[in-house]
Amino acid sequence: MSLSLLKTWRDTTPTSPNVIAWAILALAIGGFGIGTTEFAMMGLLPNVAEGVGVSVPTAGHVISAYALGVVVGAPMLVAIGAKMPRKTLALGLMALFTVGNLLSVMAQDYTTLLITRFIAGLPHGAFFGVAAVLAASLVAPGKRGRAISMVMMGLSVANVLGVPLATFVGQQFGWRWLFILVGIIGVITMVCIALLVPAQKAHPDASLRKELSALRRGQVWLTLLVGVVGFGGFFAVYTYVANTMTDVAGFDSGFLPVIVGLYGLGMVAGSYIGGRMADWSVMGSIYVMMGFIAVILVIYAATVHIQWMALLMIFVIGASGSMLVPSLQTRLLDVSPGAPTLASSLNHSALNMANALGAFAGGLVITWGWGFTAPALVGAVLAVLGLVIALFSGLLDKRSPKNVAH
């Protein structure tokens, strides 16, 4: 298909199924690149530490720098780009992501690498927020959850394909190749967005002030708090999965790639199911999944010493966490009419804060000598707290339904 025909096809039929499918694929490729750079760093941490001459725990701060970039960048970059057409903003964010990763290739010391990873993290949350709004705008209201889940599918597929590939390449040819590969994915994403995502004019009323108005809505903060607290349980388990599987379940460390792959497959399945659950009932899905996660984590803690149960439960845990994300993302669109991009982007800041909370709480109980199954029980408690917050948010909906757009 020539570029002129492609432009005509894209611009004259912006809501046709083919255009929508290709547009969502283009956005999902960006999610694939982001997921690859975020999670492959964990497997390459010893290589990075040796490459920049620091200890492994110190090199771990490189991952923290990326997460900090996500938390800071989501509100900042969306606010700066408030008046830009969303497609243009998505292109700009992916360009910054690509530059940040290519700068990481050239980092010669620890301090420089910290800075470049922070830069690479800045557009992470903002891109997913803009991509979610773009995808939701292309489909009927009853299909928003599925559209958002397909964008997030890129992140899930990265854990199955991108992370193992990048880890293997990084181990064989040097850790800098991780960032080269991700930089290439970033360039591919920009080309695909430019060619396949329908152009959308900036909203005439869009402004920095209007986007920031989302921060004055209590329901936005409650939804973000559900993500921080409820999703913290998910990360409490994932952070220490290697130690749990080797020390408690008794697997050889060489089997860990299979375990991580099962976890990634669970995320893919969860993203698919979660999108349909969100279209069934946004708040209903959040209630169900918070309760489900709590129960699953208790079962995991009780049965992880049985190897076949450990494998089954790691798949289910991966799925349960991913099932929750489309509903949280859709909920933020509902409670932030007029300012959906910022609220949607903040979801990923919240999830990175959940990562920090879960890792800290899980590490704390391990330090207390409660063993590697204890983080799952802490996670179950966090999931219950997330459910309580969600129920309170739902109660406020019933009292003031006008505050939620449907």
Short mmCIF file of C-alpha atoms in Angstrom, two decimals:
data_model
loop_
_atom_site.label_atom_id
_atom_site.label_comp_id
_atom_site.label_asym_id
_atom_site.label_seq_id
_atom_site.Cartn_x
_atom_site.Cartn_y
_atom_site.Cartn_z
CA MET A 1 0.00 0.00 0.00
CA SER A 2 1.51 3.37 -1.03
CA LEU A 3 1.88 6.14 1.52
CA SER A 4 -0.70 8.30 -0.30
CA LEU A 5 -3.25 5.49 -0.30
CA LEU A 6 -2.44 4.75 3.33
CA LYS A 7 -3.05 8.38 4.26
CA THR A 8 -6.35 8.43 2.40
CA TRP A 9 -7.43 5.12 3.97
CA ARG A 10 -6.49 6.32 7.45
CA ASP A 11 -7.97 9.82 7.29
CA THR A 12 -11.23 9.03 5.52
CA THR A 13 -12.24 5.96 7.52
CA PRO A 14 -10.98 6.73 11.06
CA THR A 15 -13.49 4.41 12.72
CA SER A 16 -13.34 1.39 10.39
CA PRO A 17 -12.34 -1.86 12.14
CA ASN A 18 -9.13 -2.18 10.10
CA VAL A 19 -7.97 1.34 10.94
CA ILE A 20 -8.76 0.84 14.62
CA ALA A 21 -6.93 -2.49 14.76
CA TRP A 22 -3.79 -1.14 13.11
CA ALA A 23 -3.82 2.03 15.23
CA ILE A 24 -4.06 0.02 18.45
CA LEU A 25 -1.26 -2.28 17.24
CA ALA A 26 0.97 0.75 16.64
CA LEU A 27 0.35 1.96 20.20
CA ALA A 28 0.87 -1.56 21.60
CA ILE A 29 4.31 -1.76 19.96
CA GLY A 30 5.29 1.23 22.07
CA GLY A 31 4.08 -0.64 25.15
CA PHE A 32 6.20 -3.61 24.06
CA GLY A 33 9.32 -1.44 23.96
CA ILE A 34 8.55 0.14 27.33
CA GLY A 35 7.93 -3.24 28.96
CA THR A 36 11.15 -4.65 27.52
CA THR A 37 13.38 -1.87 28.85
CA GLU A 38 11.63 -1.81 32.23
CA PHE A 39 11.80 -5.52 33.08
CA ALA A 40 14.90 -6.72 31.21
CA MET A 41 17.07 -4.49 33.40
CA MET A 42 16.39 -6.82 36.36
CA GLY A 43 17.91 -9.81 34.59
CA LEU A 44 20.92 -7.80 33.36
CA LEU A 45 21.65 -6.02 36.64
CA PRO A 46 24.87 -7.97 37.39
CA ASN A 47 26.15 -7.15 33.89
CA VAL A 48 25.29 -3.47 34.31
CA ALA A 49 26.97 -3.38 37.73
CA GLU A 50 30.17 -4.81 36.31
CA GLY A 51 30.01 -2.51 33.29
CA VAL A 52 29.88 0.72 35.31
CA GLY A 53 32.02 -0.50 38.20
CA VAL A 54 29.54 -0.63 41.09
CA SER A 55 28.00 -3.30 43.31
CA VAL A 56 24.75 -5.03 42.33
CA PRO A 57 22.73 -3.31 45.12
CA THR A 58 24.06 0.06 43.97
CA ALA A 59 23.25 -0.78 40.36
CA GLY A 60 19.70 -1.45 41.53
CA HIS A 61 19.32 2.30 41.97
CA VAL A 62 19.35 2.51 38.16
CA ILE A 63 15.99 0.72 38.19
CA SER A 64 14.78 3.10 40.89
CA ALA A 65 15.85 6.07 38.76
CA TYR A 66 13.68 4.81 35.90
CA ALA A 67 10.71 4.34 38.25
CA LEU A 68 11.21 7.86 39.62
CA GLY A 69 11.18 9.16 36.05
CA VAL A 70 7.82 7.43 35.50
CA VAL A 71 6.31 9.01 38.63
CA VAL A 72 7.59 12.51 37.82
CA GLY A 73 7.14 12.40 34.06
CA ALA A 74 3.49 11.36 33.85
CA PRO A 75 1.93 14.55 35.26
CA MET A 76 4.70 16.85 34.04
CA LEU A 77 4.77 15.84 30.37
CA VAL A 78 0.99 15.53 30.02
CA ALA A 79 0.59 18.99 31.51
CA ILE A 80 3.19 20.42 29.12
CA GLY A 81 1.48 18.75 26.13
CA ALA A 82 -2.08 19.57 27.20
CA LYS A 83 -2.82 21.67 24.09
CA MET A 84 -1.14 19.31 21.63
CA PRO A 85 -3.08 16.84 19.45
CA ARG A 86 -2.86 13.48 21.22
CA LYS A 87 -1.22 11.75 18.26
CA THR A 88 1.49 14.43 18.17
CA LEU A 89 1.96 14.10 21.92
CA ALA A 90 2.29 10.31 21.62
CA LEU A 91 4.96 10.74 18.92
CA GLY A 92 6.85 13.23 21.06
CA LEU A 93 6.75 10.98 24.11
CA MET A 94 8.01 7.99 22.14
CA ALA A 95 10.79 10.16 20.69
CA LEU A 96 11.89 11.12 24.22
CA PHE A 97 11.75 7.47 25.28
CA THR A 98 13.91 6.47 22.30
CA VAL A 99 16.45 9.22 22.95
CA GLY A 100 16.67 8.27 26.64
CA ASN A 101 17.45 4.66 25.77
CA LEU A 102 20.01 5.56 23.12
CA LEU A 103 21.70 7.91 25.59
CA SER A 104 21.90 4.96 28.00
CA VAL A 105 23.91 3.10 25.35
CA MET A 106 26.58 5.80 25.56
CA ALA A 107 26.68 6.10 29.37
CA GLN A 108 30.24 5.45 30.51
CA ASP A 109 29.76 5.70 34.28
CA TYR A 110 27.19 5.05 36.97
CA THR A 111 26.08 8.65 37.44
CA THR A 112 25.48 9.19 33.73
CA LEU A 113 23.52 5.94 33.53
CA LEU A 114 21.33 7.06 36.44
CA ILE A 115 20.52 10.28 34.60
CA THR A 116 19.79 8.61 31.27
CA ARG A 117 17.53 5.99 32.90
CA PHE A 118 15.61 8.78 34.64
CA ILE A 119 15.16 10.49 31.25
CA ALA A 120 14.01 7.22 29.63
CA GLY A 121 11.44 6.76 32.40
CA LEU A 122 9.88 10.22 32.05
CA PRO A 123 7.58 9.42 29.07
CA HIS A 124 6.56 5.93 30.30
CA GLY A 125 3.38 6.79 32.18
CA ALA A 126 2.48 9.70 29.93
CA PHE A 127 2.70 7.52 26.82
CA PHE A 128 0.43 4.83 28.25
CA GLY A 129 -2.01 7.51 29.40
CA VAL A 130 -2.19 9.16 25.99
CA ALA A 131 -2.29 5.78 24.23
CA ALA A 132 -5.21 4.68 26.42
CA VAL A 133 -7.17 7.84 25.65
CA LEU A 134 -6.41 7.50 21.93
CA ALA A 135 -7.49 3.86 21.85
CA ALA A 136 -10.67 4.57 23.84
CA SER A 137 -11.58 7.44 21.51
CA LEU A 138 -11.52 5.14 18.46
CA VAL A 139 -14.15 2.69 19.70
CA ALA A 140 -17.71 2.71 21.03
CA PRO A 141 -18.06 3.38 24.78
CA GLY A 142 -18.92 -0.26 25.43
CA LYS A 143 -15.60 -1.40 23.97
CA ARG A 144 -13.20 0.99 25.73
CA GLY A 145 -11.95 -1.65 28.15
CA ARG A 146 -10.99 -4.00 25.35
CA ALA A 147 -9.26 -1.22 23.39
CA ILE A 148 -7.24 -0.17 26.44
CA SER A 149 -6.36 -3.79 27.24
CA MET A 150 -5.01 -4.29 23.72
CA VAL A 151 -2.68 -1.30 24.17
CA MET A 152 -1.56 -2.72 27.52
CA MET A 153 -1.08 -6.11 25.84
CA GLY A 154 2.21 -4.80 24.47
CA LEU A 155 3.50 -4.55 28.03
CA SER A 156 2.36 -8.10 28.79
CA VAL A 157 3.80 -9.60 25.59
CA ALA A 158 7.12 -7.91 26.40
CA ASN A 159 7.43 -10.17 29.44
CA VAL A 160 7.00 -13.25 27.24
CA LEU A 161 9.09 -12.27 24.20
CA GLY A 162 10.91 -8.97 24.58
CA VAL A 163 12.42 -9.46 28.04
CA PRO A 164 13.85 -12.97 27.43
CA LEU A 165 15.24 -11.89 24.04
CA ALA A 166 16.78 -8.67 25.38
CA THR A 167 18.21 -10.52 28.39
CA PHE A 168 19.79 -13.17 26.17
CA VAL A 169 21.25 -10.61 23.76
CA GLY A 170 22.49 -8.47 26.65
CA GLN A 171 24.22 -11.42 28.30
CA GLN A 172 25.81 -12.59 25.06
CA PHE A 173 26.87 -9.28 23.50
CA GLY A 174 26.86 -6.76 26.34
CA TRP A 175 24.16 -5.00 28.41
CA ARG A 176 24.18 -1.91 26.16
CA TRP A 177 22.48 -3.98 23.46
CA LEU A 178 19.32 -3.90 25.57
CA PHE A 179 19.05 -0.17 24.99
CA ILE A 180 19.99 -0.47 21.32
CA LEU A 181 17.17 -2.97 20.77
CA VAL A 182 14.69 -0.80 22.67
CA GLY A 183 15.83 2.26 20.72
CA ILE A 184 15.09 0.39 17.48
CA ILE A 185 11.64 -0.56 18.80
CA GLY A 186 11.07 3.09 19.67
CA VAL A 187 11.85 4.19 16.11
CA ILE A 188 9.55 1.49 14.70
CA THR A 189 6.80 2.68 17.05
CA MET A 190 7.11 6.28 15.89
CA VAL A 191 6.88 5.24 12.24
CA CYS A 192 3.83 3.07 12.96
CA ILE A 193 2.06 5.80 14.95
CA ALA A 194 2.75 8.36 12.24
CA LEU A 195 1.36 6.11 9.52
CA LEU A 196 -1.39 4.14 11.25
CA VAL A 197 -2.95 6.24 14.02
CA PRO A 198 -5.71 8.57 12.75
CA ALA A 199 -5.03 12.26 13.22
CA GLN A 200 -7.11 13.92 15.93
CA LYS A 201 -7.34 17.65 16.40
CA ALA A 202 -6.55 19.02 19.82
CA HIS A 203 -9.65 19.59 21.91
CA PRO A 204 -10.58 23.29 21.59
CA ASP A 205 -10.95 23.62 25.35
CA ALA A 206 -7.76 21.73 26.19
CA SER A 207 -5.42 23.57 28.51
CA LEU A 208 -2.91 23.00 31.30
CA ARG A 209 -5.44 24.30 33.80
CA LYS A 210 -8.15 21.92 32.59
CA GLU A 211 -5.88 18.88 32.73
CA LEU A 212 -4.76 19.82 36.24
CA SER A 213 -8.42 20.08 37.25
CA ALA A 214 -8.41 16.28 37.42
CA LEU A 215 -6.29 16.58 40.55
CA ARG A 216 -9.14 18.34 42.33
CA ARG A 217 -11.40 15.30 42.00
CA GLY A 218 -11.53 13.04 45.02
CA GLN A 219 -12.53 10.05 42.91
CA VAL A 220 -9.35 10.37 40.86
CA TRP A 221 -7.24 10.17 44.02
CA LEU A 222 -9.27 7.25 45.38
CA THR A 223 -8.81 5.31 42.13
CA LEU A 224 -5.08 5.99 42.17
CA LEU A 225 -4.97 4.86 45.80
CA VAL A 226 -6.67 1.59 44.84
CA GLY A 227 -3.82 1.07 42.37
CA VAL A 228 -1.05 1.99 44.82
CA VAL A 229 -2.36 -0.15 47.69
CA GLY A 230 -4.17 -2.96 45.89
CA PHE A 231 -1.49 -3.49 43.25
CA GLY A 232 1.21 -3.37 45.92
CA GLY A 233 0.33 -6.96 46.77
CA PHE A 234 1.05 -8.02 43.20
CA PHE A 235 4.55 -6.53 43.38
CA ALA A 236 5.20 -7.85 46.89
CA VAL A 237 5.15 -11.32 45.33
CA TYR A 238 6.83 -10.56 42.00
CA THR A 239 9.83 -8.82 43.56
CA TYR A 240 10.85 -11.95 45.47
CA VAL A 241 9.61 -14.62 43.09
CA ALA A 242 13.11 -15.92 42.27
CA ASN A 243 13.99 -16.56 45.92
CA THR A 244 10.57 -18.06 46.65
CA MET A 245 10.76 -20.46 43.72
CA THR A 246 14.29 -21.65 44.51
CA ASP A 247 14.31 -21.59 48.34
CA VAL A 248 10.70 -22.64 49.03
CA ALA A 249 9.44 -24.48 45.92
CA GLY A 250 12.84 -26.09 45.35
CA PHE A 251 13.30 -25.27 41.68
CA ASP A 252 16.80 -25.02 40.23
CA SER A 253 17.79 -21.47 39.34
CA GLY A 254 18.17 -22.55 35.71
CA PHE A 255 14.41 -23.13 35.61
CA LEU A 256 13.63 -19.50 36.50
CA PRO A 257 13.27 -18.35 32.85
CA VAL A 258 10.41 -20.85 32.45
CA ILE A 259 8.78 -19.54 35.63
CA VAL A 260 9.12 -15.94 34.49
CA GLY A 261 7.73 -16.97 31.11
CA LEU A 262 4.66 -18.51 32.80
CA TYR A 263 4.19 -15.29 34.70
CA GLY A 264 4.36 -13.35 31.43
CA LEU A 265 1.84 -15.66 29.76
CA GLY A 266 -0.45 -15.05 32.71
CA MET A 267 -0.13 -11.30 32.12
CA VAL A 268 -1.11 -11.75 28.46
CA ALA A 269 -4.18 -13.80 29.39
CA GLY A 270 -5.06 -11.32 32.14
CA SER A 271 -4.89 -8.33 29.82
CA TYR A 272 -7.27 -10.02 27.39
CA ILE A 273 -9.78 -11.06 30.05
CA GLY A 274 -9.45 -7.80 31.97
CA GLY A 275 -10.51 -5.72 28.98
CA ARG A 276 -13.73 -7.67 28.66
CA MET A 277 -14.38 -7.47 32.38
CA ALA A 278 -13.98 -3.70 32.27
CA ASP A 279 -16.58 -3.49 29.49
CA TRP A 280 -18.92 -5.66 31.62
CA SER A 281 -18.61 -3.45 34.72
CA VAL A 282 -15.72 -1.17 35.65
CA MET A 283 -16.31 -1.01 39.39
CA GLY A 284 -17.68 -4.56 39.52
CA SER A 285 -14.43 -5.78 37.96
CA ILE A 286 -12.33 -3.86 40.48
CA TYR A 287 -14.29 -5.35 43.39
CA VAL A 288 -14.03 -8.88 42.00
CA MET A 289 -10.34 -8.64 41.14
CA MET A 290 -9.29 -7.12 44.47
CA GLY A 291 -11.01 -9.95 46.31
CA PHE A 292 -9.66 -12.53 43.87
CA ILE A 293 -6.07 -11.29 44.27
CA ALA A 294 -6.34 -11.49 48.06
CA VAL A 295 -7.57 -15.11 47.93
CA ILE A 296 -5.02 -16.14 45.30
CA LEU A 297 -2.09 -14.75 47.29
CA VAL A 298 -3.16 -16.66 50.40
CA ILE A 299 -3.40 -19.88 48.36
CA TYR A 300 0.02 -19.15 46.85
CA ALA A 301 1.59 -18.74 50.28
CA ALA A 302 0.04 -21.99 51.49
CA THR A 303 0.89 -24.15 48.46
CA VAL A 304 4.06 -22.73 46.89
CA HIS A 305 6.14 -25.55 48.39
CA ILE A 306 4.30 -27.93 46.02
CA GLN A 307 6.01 -27.48 42.67
CA TRP A 308 3.06 -28.01 40.33
CA MET A 309 0.94 -25.67 42.45
CA ALA A 310 3.74 -23.10 42.43
CA LEU A 311 3.76 -23.10 38.62
CA LEU A 312 -0.02 -22.87 38.41
CA MET A 313 -0.23 -20.05 40.94
CA ILE A 314 2.53 -17.97 39.36
CA PHE A 315 0.53 -18.02 36.10
CA VAL A 316 -2.66 -17.05 37.95
CA ILE A 317 -0.92 -14.24 39.87
CA GLY A 318 0.43 -12.81 36.61
CA ALA A 319 -3.06 -12.97 35.12
CA SER A 320 -4.84 -11.46 38.14
CA GLY A 321 -2.67 -8.37 38.23
CA SER A 322 -3.09 -7.69 34.53
CA MET A 323 -6.85 -8.19 34.75
CA LEU A 324 -7.07 -5.22 37.09
CA VAL A 325 -5.25 -2.66 34.94
CA PRO A 326 -7.88 -2.06 32.19
CA SER A 327 -10.57 -1.44 34.81
CA LEU A 328 -8.40 1.03 36.73
CA GLN A 329 -7.51 2.81 33.48
CA THR A 330 -11.15 2.97 32.37
CA ARG A 331 -12.24 4.13 35.82
CA LEU A 332 -9.82 7.06 35.60
CA LEU A 333 -11.33 8.05 32.26
CA ASP A 334 -14.78 7.96 33.85
CA VAL A 335 -13.94 10.11 36.87
CA SER A 336 -11.96 12.76 35.00
CA PRO A 337 -14.29 14.20 32.32
CA GLY A 338 -12.52 16.98 30.46
CA ALA A 339 -9.08 15.95 31.70
CA PRO A 340 -8.69 12.24 30.88
CA THR A 341 -5.08 12.27 29.67
CA LEU A 342 -3.47 13.38 32.91
CA ALA A 343 -5.63 11.12 35.08
CA SER A 344 -4.97 8.15 32.81
CA SER A 345 -1.23 8.83 32.84
CA LEU A 346 -1.15 9.03 36.62
CA ASN A 347 -2.29 5.41 36.75
CA HIS A 348 1.23 4.37 35.78
CA SER A 349 2.76 6.63 38.38
CA ALA A 350 0.49 4.87 40.88
CA LEU A 351 1.53 1.43 39.67
CA ASN A 352 5.21 2.33 40.03
CA MET A 353 4.51 3.55 43.56
CA ALA A 354 2.78 0.20 44.12
CA ASN A 355 5.98 -1.47 42.94
CA ALA A 356 7.98 0.43 45.56
CA LEU A 357 5.38 -0.24 48.30
CA GLY A 358 5.14 -3.94 47.55
CA ALA A 359 8.90 -4.44 47.37
CA PHE A 360 9.41 -2.53 50.64
CA ALA A 361 6.64 -4.31 52.56
CA GLY A 362 7.69 -7.71 51.25
CA GLY A 363 11.33 -7.07 52.08
CA LEU A 364 10.39 -5.92 55.58
CA VAL A 365 8.67 -9.17 56.56
CA ILE A 366 11.53 -11.19 55.08
CA THR A 367 13.97 -9.17 57.19
CA TRP A 368 11.85 -9.94 60.24
CA GLY A 369 12.49 -13.62 59.57
CA TRP A 370 9.00 -14.57 58.41
CA GLY A 371 10.29 -16.30 55.28
CA PHE A 372 9.75 -15.89 51.55
CA THR A 373 6.06 -16.81 51.67
CA ALA A 374 5.32 -13.85 53.95
CA PRO A 375 5.29 -11.23 51.14
CA ALA A 376 2.29 -13.01 49.60
CA LEU A 377 0.38 -12.68 52.87
CA VAL A 378 1.32 -9.01 53.06
CA GLY A 379 0.10 -8.72 49.47
CA ALA A 380 -3.22 -10.28 50.44
CA VAL A 381 -3.65 -7.69 53.19
CA LEU A 382 -2.86 -4.89 50.73
CA ALA A 383 -5.40 -6.30 48.26
CA VAL A 384 -8.08 -6.29 50.97
CA LEU A 385 -7.22 -2.67 51.79
CA GLY A 386 -7.47 -1.87 48.07
CA LEU A 387 -10.93 -3.49 48.03
CA VAL A 388 -12.04 -1.37 51.00
CA ILE A 389 -10.91 1.80 49.21
CA ALA A 390 -12.70 0.72 46.02
CA LEU A 391 -15.92 0.01 47.94
CA PHE A 392 -15.74 3.45 49.53
CA SER A 393 -15.24 5.01 46.09
CA GLY A 394 -18.23 3.08 44.75
CA LEU A 395 -20.34 4.24 47.70
CA LEU A 396 -19.49 7.84 46.85
CA ASP A 397 -20.64 7.16 43.27
CA LYS A 398 -24.08 6.19 44.52
CA ARG A 399 -24.30 9.35 46.60
CA SER A 400 -23.02 11.66 43.84
CA PRO A 401 -23.41 9.86 40.47
CA LYS A 402 -23.06 13.14 38.57
CA ASN A 403 -19.34 13.13 39.38
CA VAL A 404 -18.71 10.13 37.14
CA ALA A 405 -18.91 10.21 33.35
CA HIS A 406 -20.18 7.06 31.59
#
